[in-house]
Amino acid sequence: MSMIACEQSTVGGNRLGVEVKFMSKLSGEFEKFMDNHFGRHDDIQTKHSKWMGQKEKDLGALERTADAFEKRMEQLANDAERWMSDQEKRLKK
């Protein structure tokens, strides 16, 4: 091998080593970025899931309250009708 070929090989080998180190570092940085990105996504997903779970509980409580209110209103309407019927019967006597 000539002296020029040997120098080119060494320079090319060093360049290849630098490129491999650069790609390795770039790969590591990309993995950190993706881990951070997905970590934030997971945090947001967890927070949203907790929020939705709480809203479902709130909705369930609201439905139970609405049902109780509706039953109470029906009971009051029936009581009012009974009272009015009793008043009519008294007036007719």
mmCIF file of N, CA and C in Angstrom, residues 1 4 9 15 17 19 31 36-37 68-70 75 88 92:
data_model
loop_
_atom_site.group_PDB
_atom_site.id
_atom_site.type_symbol
_atom_site.label_atom_id
_atom_site.label_comp_id
_atom_site.label_asym_id
_atom_site.label_seq_id
_atom_site.Cartn_x
_atom_site.Cartn_y
_atom_site.Cartn_z
ATOM 1 N N MET A 1 0.857 -1.158 0.000
ATOM 2 C CA MET A 1 0.000 0.000 0.000
ATOM 3 C C MET A 1 0.905 1.223 0.000
ATOM 4 N N ILE A 4 0.186 7.412 0.250
ATOM 5 C CA ILE A 4 -1.020 8.214 0.017
ATOM 6 C C ILE A 4 -2.257 7.384 0.341
ATOM 7 N N SER A 9 -6.782 6.072 3.833
ATOM 8 C CA SER A 9 -7.460 5.046 4.603
ATOM 9 C C SER A 9 -7.597 5.489 6.055
ATOM 10 N N ARG A 15 -12.773 9.481 9.791
ATOM 11 C CA ARG A 15 -14.051 10.098 9.426
ATOM 12 C C ARG A 15 -15.185 9.139 9.743
ATOM 13 N N GLY A 17 -15.151 6.777 11.977
ATOM 14 C CA GLY A 17 -15.288 6.726 13.431
ATOM 15 C C GLY A 17 -16.041 7.924 13.973
ATOM 16 N N GLU A 19 -18.196 9.715 12.249
ATOM 17 C CA GLU A 19 -19.591 9.579 11.811
ATOM 18 C C GLU A 19 -20.345 8.584 12.689
ATOM 19 N N GLU A 31 -33.526 9.131 21.131
ATOM 20 C CA GLU A 31 -34.203 8.261 22.095
ATOM 21 C C GLU A 31 -34.640 9.055 23.326
ATOM 22 N N ASN A 36 -38.960 11.436 26.389
ATOM 23 C CA ASN A 36 -39.533 12.631 27.011
ATOM 24 C C ASN A 36 -40.897 12.944 26.398
ATOM 25 N N HIS A 37 -40.956 12.840 25.082
ATOM 26 C CA HIS A 37 -42.214 13.134 24.382
ATOM 27 C C HIS A 37 -43.310 12.156 24.819
ATOM 28 N N ALA A 68 -84.052 11.571 42.124
ATOM 29 C CA ALA A 68 -84.687 11.824 43.429
ATOM 30 C C ALA A 68 -85.592 13.048 43.346
ATOM 31 N N PHE A 69 -85.137 14.088 42.647
ATOM 32 C CA PHE A 69 -85.936 15.298 42.487
ATOM 33 C C PHE A 69 -87.212 14.995 41.711
ATOM 34 N N GLU A 70 -87.096 14.219 40.641
ATOM 35 C CA GLU A 70 -88.269 13.874 39.834
ATOM 36 C C GLU A 70 -89.281 13.076 40.659
ATOM 37 N N GLN A 75 -94.368 12.952 43.747
ATOM 38 C CA GLN A 75 -95.040 12.753 45.031
ATOM 39 C C GLN A 75 -95.798 14.019 45.440
ATOM 40 N N GLU A 88 -112.541 19.431 47.317
ATOM 41 C CA GLU A 88 -113.781 19.397 46.521
ATOM 42 C C GLU A 88 -114.860 18.596 47.234
ATOM 43 N N LYS A 92 -118.599 19.984 48.604
ATOM 44 C CA LYS A 92 -119.836 19.399 48.112
ATOM 45 C C LYS A 92 -120.711 18.911 49.252
#
